[in-house]
PDB file of C-alpha atoms and ligand atoms in Angstrom:
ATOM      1  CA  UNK A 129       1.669  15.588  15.401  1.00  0.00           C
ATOM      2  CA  UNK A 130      -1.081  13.474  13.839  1.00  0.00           C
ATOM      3  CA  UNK A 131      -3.814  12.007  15.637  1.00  0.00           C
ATOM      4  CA  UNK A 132      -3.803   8.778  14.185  1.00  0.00           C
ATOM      5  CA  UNK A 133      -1.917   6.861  11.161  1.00  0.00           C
ATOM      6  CA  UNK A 134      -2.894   3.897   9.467  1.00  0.00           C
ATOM      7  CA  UNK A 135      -0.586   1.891   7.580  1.00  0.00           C
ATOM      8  CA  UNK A 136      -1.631  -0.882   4.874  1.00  0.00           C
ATOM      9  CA  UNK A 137       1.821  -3.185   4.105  1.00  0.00           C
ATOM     10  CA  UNK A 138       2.657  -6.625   3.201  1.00  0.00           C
ATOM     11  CA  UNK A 139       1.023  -9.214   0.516  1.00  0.00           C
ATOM     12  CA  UNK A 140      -2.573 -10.535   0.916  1.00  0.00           C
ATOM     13  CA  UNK A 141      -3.015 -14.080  -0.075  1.00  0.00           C
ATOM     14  CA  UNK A 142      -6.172 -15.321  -1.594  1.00  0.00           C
ATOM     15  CA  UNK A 143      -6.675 -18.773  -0.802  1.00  0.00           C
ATOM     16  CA  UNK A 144      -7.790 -21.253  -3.808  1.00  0.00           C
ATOM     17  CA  UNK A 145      -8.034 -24.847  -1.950  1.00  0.00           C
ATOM     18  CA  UNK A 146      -6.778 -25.812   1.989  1.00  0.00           C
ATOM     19  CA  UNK A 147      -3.358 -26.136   1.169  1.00  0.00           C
ATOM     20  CA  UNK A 148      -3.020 -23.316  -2.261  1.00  0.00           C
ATOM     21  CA  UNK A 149      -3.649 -19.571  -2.875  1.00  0.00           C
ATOM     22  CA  UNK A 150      -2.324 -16.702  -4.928  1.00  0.00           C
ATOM     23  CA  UNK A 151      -0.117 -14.112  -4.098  1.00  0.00           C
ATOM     24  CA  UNK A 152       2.923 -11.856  -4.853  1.00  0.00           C
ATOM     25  CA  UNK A 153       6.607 -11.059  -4.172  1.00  0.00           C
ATOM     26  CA  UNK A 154       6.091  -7.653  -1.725  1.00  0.00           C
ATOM     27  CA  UNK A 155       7.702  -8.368   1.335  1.00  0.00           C
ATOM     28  CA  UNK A 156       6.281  -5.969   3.672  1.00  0.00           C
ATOM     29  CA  UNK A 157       9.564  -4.098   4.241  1.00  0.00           C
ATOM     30  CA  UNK A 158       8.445  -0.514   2.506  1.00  0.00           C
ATOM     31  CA  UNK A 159       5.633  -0.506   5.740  1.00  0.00           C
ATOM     32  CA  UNK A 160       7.577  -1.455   8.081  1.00  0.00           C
ATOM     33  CA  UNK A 161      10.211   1.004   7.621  1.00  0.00           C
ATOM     34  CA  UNK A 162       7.328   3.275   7.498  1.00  0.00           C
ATOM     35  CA  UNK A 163       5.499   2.338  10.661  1.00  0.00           C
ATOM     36  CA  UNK A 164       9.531   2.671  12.410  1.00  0.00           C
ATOM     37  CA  UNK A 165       9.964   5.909  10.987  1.00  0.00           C
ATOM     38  CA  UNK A 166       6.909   7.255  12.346  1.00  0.00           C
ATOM     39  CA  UNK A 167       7.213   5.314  15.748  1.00  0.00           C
ATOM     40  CA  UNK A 168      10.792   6.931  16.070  1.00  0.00           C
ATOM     41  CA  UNK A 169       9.539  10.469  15.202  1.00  0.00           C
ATOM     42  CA  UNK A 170       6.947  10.246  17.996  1.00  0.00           C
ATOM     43  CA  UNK A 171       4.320  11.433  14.858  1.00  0.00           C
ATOM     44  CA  UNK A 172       1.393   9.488  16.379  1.00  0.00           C
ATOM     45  CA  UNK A 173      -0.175   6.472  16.782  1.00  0.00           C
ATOM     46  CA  UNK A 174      -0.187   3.594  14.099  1.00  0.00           C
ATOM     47  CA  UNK A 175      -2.231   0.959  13.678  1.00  0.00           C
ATOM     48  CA  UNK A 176      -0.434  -1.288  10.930  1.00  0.00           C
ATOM     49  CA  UNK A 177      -3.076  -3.357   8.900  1.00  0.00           C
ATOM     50  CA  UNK A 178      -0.240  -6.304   7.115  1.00  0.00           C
ATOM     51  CA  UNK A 179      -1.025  -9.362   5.340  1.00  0.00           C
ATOM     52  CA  UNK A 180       1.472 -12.011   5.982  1.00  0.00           C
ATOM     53  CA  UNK A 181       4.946 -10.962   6.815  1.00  0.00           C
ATOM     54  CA  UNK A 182       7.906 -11.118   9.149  1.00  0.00           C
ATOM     55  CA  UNK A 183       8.064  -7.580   8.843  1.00  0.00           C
ATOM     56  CA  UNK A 184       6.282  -6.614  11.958  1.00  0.00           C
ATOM     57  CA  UNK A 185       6.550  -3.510  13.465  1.00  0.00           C
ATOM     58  CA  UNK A 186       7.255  -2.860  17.002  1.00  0.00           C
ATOM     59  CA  UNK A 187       5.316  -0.410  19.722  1.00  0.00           C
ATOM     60  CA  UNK A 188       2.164   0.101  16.710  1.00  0.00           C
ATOM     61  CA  UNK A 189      -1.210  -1.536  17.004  1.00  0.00           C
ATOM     62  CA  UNK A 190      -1.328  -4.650  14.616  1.00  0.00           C
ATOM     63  CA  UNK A 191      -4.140  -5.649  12.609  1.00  0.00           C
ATOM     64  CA  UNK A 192      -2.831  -9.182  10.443  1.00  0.00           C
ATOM     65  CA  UNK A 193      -4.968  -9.922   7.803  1.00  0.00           C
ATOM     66  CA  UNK A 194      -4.411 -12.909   5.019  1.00  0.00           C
ATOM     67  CA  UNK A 195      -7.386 -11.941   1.993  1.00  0.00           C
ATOM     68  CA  UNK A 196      -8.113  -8.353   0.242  1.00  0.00           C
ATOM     69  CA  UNK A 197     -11.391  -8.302   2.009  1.00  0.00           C
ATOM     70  CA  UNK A 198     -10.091  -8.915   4.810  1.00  0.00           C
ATOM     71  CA  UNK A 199      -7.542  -6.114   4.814  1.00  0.00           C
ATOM     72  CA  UNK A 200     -10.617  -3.725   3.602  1.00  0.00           C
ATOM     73  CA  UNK A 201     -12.485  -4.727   6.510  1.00  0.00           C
ATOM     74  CA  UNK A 202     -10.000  -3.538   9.059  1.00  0.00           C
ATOM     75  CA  UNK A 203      -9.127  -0.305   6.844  1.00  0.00           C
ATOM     76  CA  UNK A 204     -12.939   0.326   6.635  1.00  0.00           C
ATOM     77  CA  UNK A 205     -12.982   0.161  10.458  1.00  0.00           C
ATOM     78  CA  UNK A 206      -9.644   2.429  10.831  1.00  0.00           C
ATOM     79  CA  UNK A 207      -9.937   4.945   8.290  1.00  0.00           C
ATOM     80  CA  UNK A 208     -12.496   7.199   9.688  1.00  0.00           C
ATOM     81  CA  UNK A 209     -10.382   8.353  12.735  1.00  0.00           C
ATOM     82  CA  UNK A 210      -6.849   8.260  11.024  1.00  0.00           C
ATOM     83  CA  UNK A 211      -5.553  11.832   9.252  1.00  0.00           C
ATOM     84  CA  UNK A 212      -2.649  10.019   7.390  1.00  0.00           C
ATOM     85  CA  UNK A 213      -3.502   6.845   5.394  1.00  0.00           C
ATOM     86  CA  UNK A 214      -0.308   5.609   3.603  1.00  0.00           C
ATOM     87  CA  UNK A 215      -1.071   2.418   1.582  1.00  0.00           C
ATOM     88  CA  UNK A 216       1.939   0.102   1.291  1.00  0.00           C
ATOM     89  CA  UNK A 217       0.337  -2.842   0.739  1.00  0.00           C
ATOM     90  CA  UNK A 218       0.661  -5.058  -2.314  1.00  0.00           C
ATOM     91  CA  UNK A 219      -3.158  -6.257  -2.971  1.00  0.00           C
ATOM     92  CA  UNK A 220      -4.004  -8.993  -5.137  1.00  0.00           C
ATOM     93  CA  UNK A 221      -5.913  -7.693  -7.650  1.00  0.00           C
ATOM     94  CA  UNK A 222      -7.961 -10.993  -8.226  1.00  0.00           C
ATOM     95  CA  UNK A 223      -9.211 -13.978  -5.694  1.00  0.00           C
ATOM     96  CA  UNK A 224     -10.084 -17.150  -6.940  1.00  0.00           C
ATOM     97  CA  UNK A 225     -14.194 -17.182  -7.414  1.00  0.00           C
ATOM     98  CA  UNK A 226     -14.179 -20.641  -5.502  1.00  0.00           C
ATOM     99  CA  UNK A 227     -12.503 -21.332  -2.868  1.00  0.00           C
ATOM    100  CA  UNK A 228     -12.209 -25.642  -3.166  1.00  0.00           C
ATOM    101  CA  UNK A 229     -12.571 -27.101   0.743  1.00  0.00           C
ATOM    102  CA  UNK A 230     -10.681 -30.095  -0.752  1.00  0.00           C
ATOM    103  CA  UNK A 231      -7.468 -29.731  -1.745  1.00  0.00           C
ATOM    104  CA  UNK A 232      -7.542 -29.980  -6.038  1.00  0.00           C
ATOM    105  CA  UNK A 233      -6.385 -32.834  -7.516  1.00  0.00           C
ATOM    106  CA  UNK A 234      -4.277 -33.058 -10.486  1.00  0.00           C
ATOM    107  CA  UNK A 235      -6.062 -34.537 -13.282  1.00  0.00           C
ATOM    108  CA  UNK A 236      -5.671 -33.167 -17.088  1.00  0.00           C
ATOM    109  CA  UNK A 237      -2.761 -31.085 -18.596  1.00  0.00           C
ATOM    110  CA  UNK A 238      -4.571 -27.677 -18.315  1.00  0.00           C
ATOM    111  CA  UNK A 239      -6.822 -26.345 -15.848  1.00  0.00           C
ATOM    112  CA  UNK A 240      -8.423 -23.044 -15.777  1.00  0.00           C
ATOM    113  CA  UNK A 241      -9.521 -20.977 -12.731  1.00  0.00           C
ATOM    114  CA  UNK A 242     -11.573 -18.437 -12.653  1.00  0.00           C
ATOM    115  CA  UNK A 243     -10.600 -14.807 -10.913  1.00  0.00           C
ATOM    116  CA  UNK A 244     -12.781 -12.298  -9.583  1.00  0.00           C
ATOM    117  CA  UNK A 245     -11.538  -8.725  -9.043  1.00  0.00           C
ATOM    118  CA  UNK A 246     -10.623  -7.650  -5.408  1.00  0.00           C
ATOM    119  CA  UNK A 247     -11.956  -4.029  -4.427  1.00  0.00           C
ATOM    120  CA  UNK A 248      -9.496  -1.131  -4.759  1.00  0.00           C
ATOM    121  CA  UNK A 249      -8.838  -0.389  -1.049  1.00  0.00           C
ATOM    122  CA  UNK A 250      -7.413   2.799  -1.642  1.00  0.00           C
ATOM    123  CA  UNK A 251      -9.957   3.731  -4.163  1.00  0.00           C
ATOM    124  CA  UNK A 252     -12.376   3.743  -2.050  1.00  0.00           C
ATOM    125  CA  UNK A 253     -10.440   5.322   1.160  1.00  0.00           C
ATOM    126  CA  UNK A 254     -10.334   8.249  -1.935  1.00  0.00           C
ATOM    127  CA  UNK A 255     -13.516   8.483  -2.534  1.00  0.00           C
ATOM    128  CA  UNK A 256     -14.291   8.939   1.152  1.00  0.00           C
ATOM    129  CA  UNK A 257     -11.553  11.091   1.964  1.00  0.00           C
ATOM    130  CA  UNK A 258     -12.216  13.794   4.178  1.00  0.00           C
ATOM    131  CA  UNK A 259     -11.064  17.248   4.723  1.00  0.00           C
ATOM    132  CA  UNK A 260      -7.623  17.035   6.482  1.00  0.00           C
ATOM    133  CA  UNK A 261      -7.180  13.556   5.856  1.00  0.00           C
ATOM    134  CA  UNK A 262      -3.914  12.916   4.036  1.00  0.00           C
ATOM    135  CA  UNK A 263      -3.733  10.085   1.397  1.00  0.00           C
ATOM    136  CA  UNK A 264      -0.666   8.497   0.184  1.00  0.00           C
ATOM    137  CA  UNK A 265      -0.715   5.346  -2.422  1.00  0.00           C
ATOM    138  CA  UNK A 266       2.275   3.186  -3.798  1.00  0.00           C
ATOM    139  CA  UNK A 267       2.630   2.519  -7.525  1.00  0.00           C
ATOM    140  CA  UNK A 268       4.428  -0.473  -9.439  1.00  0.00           C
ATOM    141  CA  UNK A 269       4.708   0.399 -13.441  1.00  0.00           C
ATOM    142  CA  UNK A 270       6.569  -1.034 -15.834  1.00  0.00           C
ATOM    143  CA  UNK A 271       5.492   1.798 -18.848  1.00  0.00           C
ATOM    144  CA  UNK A 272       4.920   5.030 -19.530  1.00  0.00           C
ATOM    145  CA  UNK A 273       5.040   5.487 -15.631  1.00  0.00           C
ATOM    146  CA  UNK A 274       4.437   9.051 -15.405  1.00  0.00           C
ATOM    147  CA  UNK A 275       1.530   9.067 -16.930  1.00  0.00           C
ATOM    148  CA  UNK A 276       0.098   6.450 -15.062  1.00  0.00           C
ATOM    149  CA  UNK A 277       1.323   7.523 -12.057  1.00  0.00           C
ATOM    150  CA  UNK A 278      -0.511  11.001 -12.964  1.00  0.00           C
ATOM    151  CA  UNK A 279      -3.851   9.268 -13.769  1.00  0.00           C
ATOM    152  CA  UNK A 280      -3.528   7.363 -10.745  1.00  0.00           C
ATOM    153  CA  UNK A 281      -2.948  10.038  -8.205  1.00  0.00           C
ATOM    154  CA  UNK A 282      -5.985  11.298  -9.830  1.00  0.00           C
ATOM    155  CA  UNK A 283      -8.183   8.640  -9.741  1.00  0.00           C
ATOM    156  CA  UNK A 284      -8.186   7.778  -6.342  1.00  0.00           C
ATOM    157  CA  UNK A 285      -8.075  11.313  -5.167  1.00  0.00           C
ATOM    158  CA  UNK A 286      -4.635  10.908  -3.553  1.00  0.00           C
ATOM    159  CA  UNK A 287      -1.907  13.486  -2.169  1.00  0.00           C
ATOM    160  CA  UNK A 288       1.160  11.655  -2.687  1.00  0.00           C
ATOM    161  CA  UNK A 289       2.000   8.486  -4.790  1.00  0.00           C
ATOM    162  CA  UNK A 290       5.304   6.531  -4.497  1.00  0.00           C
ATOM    163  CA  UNK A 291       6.394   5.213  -7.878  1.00  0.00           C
ATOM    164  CA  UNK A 292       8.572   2.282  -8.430  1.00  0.00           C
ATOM    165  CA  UNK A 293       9.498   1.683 -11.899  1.00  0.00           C
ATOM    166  CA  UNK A 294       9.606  -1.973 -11.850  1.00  0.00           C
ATOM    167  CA  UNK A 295      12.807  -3.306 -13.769  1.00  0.00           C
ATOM    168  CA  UNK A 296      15.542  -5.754 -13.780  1.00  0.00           C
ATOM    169  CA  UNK A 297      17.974  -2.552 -12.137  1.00  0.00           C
ATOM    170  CA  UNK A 298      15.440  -2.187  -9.446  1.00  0.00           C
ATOM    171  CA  UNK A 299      12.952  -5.086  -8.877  1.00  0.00           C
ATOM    172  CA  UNK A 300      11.529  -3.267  -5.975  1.00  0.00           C
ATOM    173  CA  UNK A 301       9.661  -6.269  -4.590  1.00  0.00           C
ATOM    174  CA  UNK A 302      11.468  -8.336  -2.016  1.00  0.00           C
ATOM    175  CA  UNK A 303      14.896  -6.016  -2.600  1.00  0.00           C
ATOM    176  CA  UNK A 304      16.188  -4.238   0.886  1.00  0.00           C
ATOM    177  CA  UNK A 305      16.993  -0.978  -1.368  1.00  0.00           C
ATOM    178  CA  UNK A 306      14.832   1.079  -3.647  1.00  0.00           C
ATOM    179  CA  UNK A 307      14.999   3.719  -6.307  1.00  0.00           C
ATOM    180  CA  UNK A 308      11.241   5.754  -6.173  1.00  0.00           C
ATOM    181  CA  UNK A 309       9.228   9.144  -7.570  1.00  0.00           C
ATOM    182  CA  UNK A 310       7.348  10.799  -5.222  1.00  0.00           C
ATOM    183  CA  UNK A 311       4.578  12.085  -7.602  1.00  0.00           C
ATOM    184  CA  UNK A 312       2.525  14.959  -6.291  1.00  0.00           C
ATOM    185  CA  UNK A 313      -0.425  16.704  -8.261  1.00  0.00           C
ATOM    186  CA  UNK A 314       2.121  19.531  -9.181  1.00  0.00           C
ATOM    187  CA  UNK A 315       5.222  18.098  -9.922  1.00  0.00           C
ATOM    188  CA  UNK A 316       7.631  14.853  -9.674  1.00  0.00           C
ATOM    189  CA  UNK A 317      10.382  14.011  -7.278  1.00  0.00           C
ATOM    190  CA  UNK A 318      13.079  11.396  -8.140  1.00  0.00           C
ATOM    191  CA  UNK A 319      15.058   9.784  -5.157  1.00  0.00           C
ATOM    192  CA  UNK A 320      18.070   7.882  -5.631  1.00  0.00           C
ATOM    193  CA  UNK A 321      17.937   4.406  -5.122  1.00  0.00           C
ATOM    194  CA  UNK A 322      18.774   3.585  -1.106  1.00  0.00           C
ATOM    195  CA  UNK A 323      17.729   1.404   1.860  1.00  0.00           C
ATOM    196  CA  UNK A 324      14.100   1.629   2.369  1.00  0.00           C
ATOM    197  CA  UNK A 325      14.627   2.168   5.499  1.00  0.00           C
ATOM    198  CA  UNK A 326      16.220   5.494   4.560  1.00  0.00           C
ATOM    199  CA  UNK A 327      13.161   6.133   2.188  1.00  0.00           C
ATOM    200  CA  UNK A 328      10.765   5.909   4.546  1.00  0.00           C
ATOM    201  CA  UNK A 329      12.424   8.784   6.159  1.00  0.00           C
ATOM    202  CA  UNK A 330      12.381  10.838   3.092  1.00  0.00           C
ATOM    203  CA  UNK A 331       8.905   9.867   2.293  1.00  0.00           C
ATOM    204  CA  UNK A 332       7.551  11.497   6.119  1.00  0.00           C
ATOM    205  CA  UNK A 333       9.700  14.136   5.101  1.00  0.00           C
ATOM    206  CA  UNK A 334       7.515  14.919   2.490  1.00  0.00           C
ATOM    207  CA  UNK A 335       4.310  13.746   4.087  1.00  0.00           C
ATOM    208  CA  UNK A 336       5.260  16.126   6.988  1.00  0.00           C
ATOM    209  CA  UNK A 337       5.488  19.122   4.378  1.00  0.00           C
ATOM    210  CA  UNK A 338       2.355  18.428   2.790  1.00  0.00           C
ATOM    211  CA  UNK A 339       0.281  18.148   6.137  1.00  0.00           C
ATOM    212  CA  UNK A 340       2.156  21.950   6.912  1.00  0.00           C
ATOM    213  CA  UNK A 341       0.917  22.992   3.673  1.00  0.00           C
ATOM    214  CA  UNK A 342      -2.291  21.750   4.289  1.00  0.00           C
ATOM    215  CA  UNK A 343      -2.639  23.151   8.195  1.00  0.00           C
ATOM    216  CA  UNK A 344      -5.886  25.154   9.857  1.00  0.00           C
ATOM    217  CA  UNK A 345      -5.558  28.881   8.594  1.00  0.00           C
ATOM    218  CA  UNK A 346      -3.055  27.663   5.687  1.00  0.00           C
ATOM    219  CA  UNK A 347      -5.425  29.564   2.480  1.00  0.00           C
ATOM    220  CA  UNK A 348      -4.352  26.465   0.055  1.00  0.00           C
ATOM    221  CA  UNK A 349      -5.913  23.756   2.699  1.00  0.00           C
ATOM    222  CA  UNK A 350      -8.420  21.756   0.470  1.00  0.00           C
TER     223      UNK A 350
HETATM  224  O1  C5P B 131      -3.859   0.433  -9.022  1.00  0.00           O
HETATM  225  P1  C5P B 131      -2.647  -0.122  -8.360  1.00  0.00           P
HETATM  226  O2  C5P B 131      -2.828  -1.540  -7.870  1.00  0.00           O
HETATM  227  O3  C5P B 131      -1.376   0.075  -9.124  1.00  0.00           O
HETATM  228  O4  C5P B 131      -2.481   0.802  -7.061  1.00  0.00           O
HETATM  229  C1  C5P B 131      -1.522   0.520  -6.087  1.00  0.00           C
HETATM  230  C2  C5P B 131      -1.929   1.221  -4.821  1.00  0.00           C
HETATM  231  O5  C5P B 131      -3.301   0.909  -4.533  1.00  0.00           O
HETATM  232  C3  C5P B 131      -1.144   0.785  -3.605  1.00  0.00           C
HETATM  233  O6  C5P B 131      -1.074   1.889  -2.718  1.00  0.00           O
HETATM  234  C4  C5P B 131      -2.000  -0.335  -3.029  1.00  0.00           C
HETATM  235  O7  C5P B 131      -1.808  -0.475  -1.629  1.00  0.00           O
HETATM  236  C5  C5P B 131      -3.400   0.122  -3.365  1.00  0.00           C
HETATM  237  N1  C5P B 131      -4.357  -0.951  -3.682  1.00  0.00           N
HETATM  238  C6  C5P B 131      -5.403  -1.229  -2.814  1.00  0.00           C
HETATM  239  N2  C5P B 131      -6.329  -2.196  -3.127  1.00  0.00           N
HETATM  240  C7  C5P B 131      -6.224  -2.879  -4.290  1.00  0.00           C
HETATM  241  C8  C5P B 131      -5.176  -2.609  -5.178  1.00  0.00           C
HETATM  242  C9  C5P B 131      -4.251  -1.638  -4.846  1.00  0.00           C
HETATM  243  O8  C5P B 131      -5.477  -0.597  -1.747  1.00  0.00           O
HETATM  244  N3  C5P B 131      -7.136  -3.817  -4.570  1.00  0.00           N
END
């Protein structure tokens, strides 16, 4: 059905001395259910770009990454050919602006270190988006999420947005089940909170709608 998908999932982890780096909670379970889901549907190939995980798909090419740049590397190198992009990933926002070849040693009661912002992968897989190509992001918010969600979708130019609301009810990150929006330009869908394995089925649902909607000869294709 599609000639190629491309999957982002997992953390990245931005080392800060040999031993030390920063990181967060996602456990790479949202992209691997995705990467089944297509792999069971027969919907194409998948190369899976992850950052560390134990949530590796099977039968899909692998790409492992540890850093953001890393990851945008191997997305920079798989995006061209791919005609659904679906980024799962959980990218630190900042790396440390030195990486210390020694491992730090503790010496006063404070110490400050100094970030540097990551590149917004999927901003930039917007901006180069191509006719036919398909982009879907994933969203944490915490407040006013709609609107967020909205400005994101816009922003980087994207087709479909999953929205967690992060709360103590559904954490999201780490948890086996979810409770997500899917946020389109024209409207908002709530799903009730399930396995993600079950929402990645839900999500190609809609994926698999939109790329219908979006076919050769169909008058709305942008
Ligand atoms: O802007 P925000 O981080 O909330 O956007 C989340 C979405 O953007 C996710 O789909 C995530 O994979 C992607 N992202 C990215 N590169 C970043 C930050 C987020 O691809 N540096």
């Amino acid at each position: 059905m599609f000639s190629r998908i491309l999957i982002t999932s997992g953390p990245t982890i931005e080392p800060v001395d040999p031993v030390r780096f920063l990181s967060n909670r996602s456990s790479g379970r949202s992209g691997y259910h995705l990467a089944m889901e297509a792999r069971t549907r027969d919907l194409g190939p998948v190369t899976f770009v992850t950052g560390p995980t134990v949530w590796i798909p099977e039968g899909v090419e692998v790409v492992r990454v540890e850093t953001a740049l890393e990851m945008r590397a191997a997305v920079n190198e798989h995006v061209r050919q791919a005609d659904v992009i679906i980024m799962a990933a959980a990218v630190s926002d900042y790396r440390s602006v030195k990486y210390y070849p020694e491992k730090m040693k503790k010496s006063g009661e404070r110490l400050t270190l100094e970030l540097v912002k990551n590149p917004d992968i999927l901003l930039e897989a917007g901006r180069s988006k191509r006719r036919g190509q398909l982009l879907v992001g994933f969203a944490a918010e915490t407040e006013d999420i709609f609107a967020n969600a909205q400005k994101k979708l816009q922003a980087k130019n994207l087709d479909l947005l999953v929205l967690n609301e992060i709360s103590e009810a559904n954490p999201a990150f780490g948890c086996a089940e979810n409770q997500v929006f899917l946020v389109r330009p024209d409207g908002v869908q709530k799903l009730e909170k399930t396995s993600k394995a079950l929402l990645a089925a839900r999500i190609w649902d809609e994926i698999i709608a939109l790329a219908g909607h979006f076919a050769p000869g169909n008058e709305k294709r942008p």
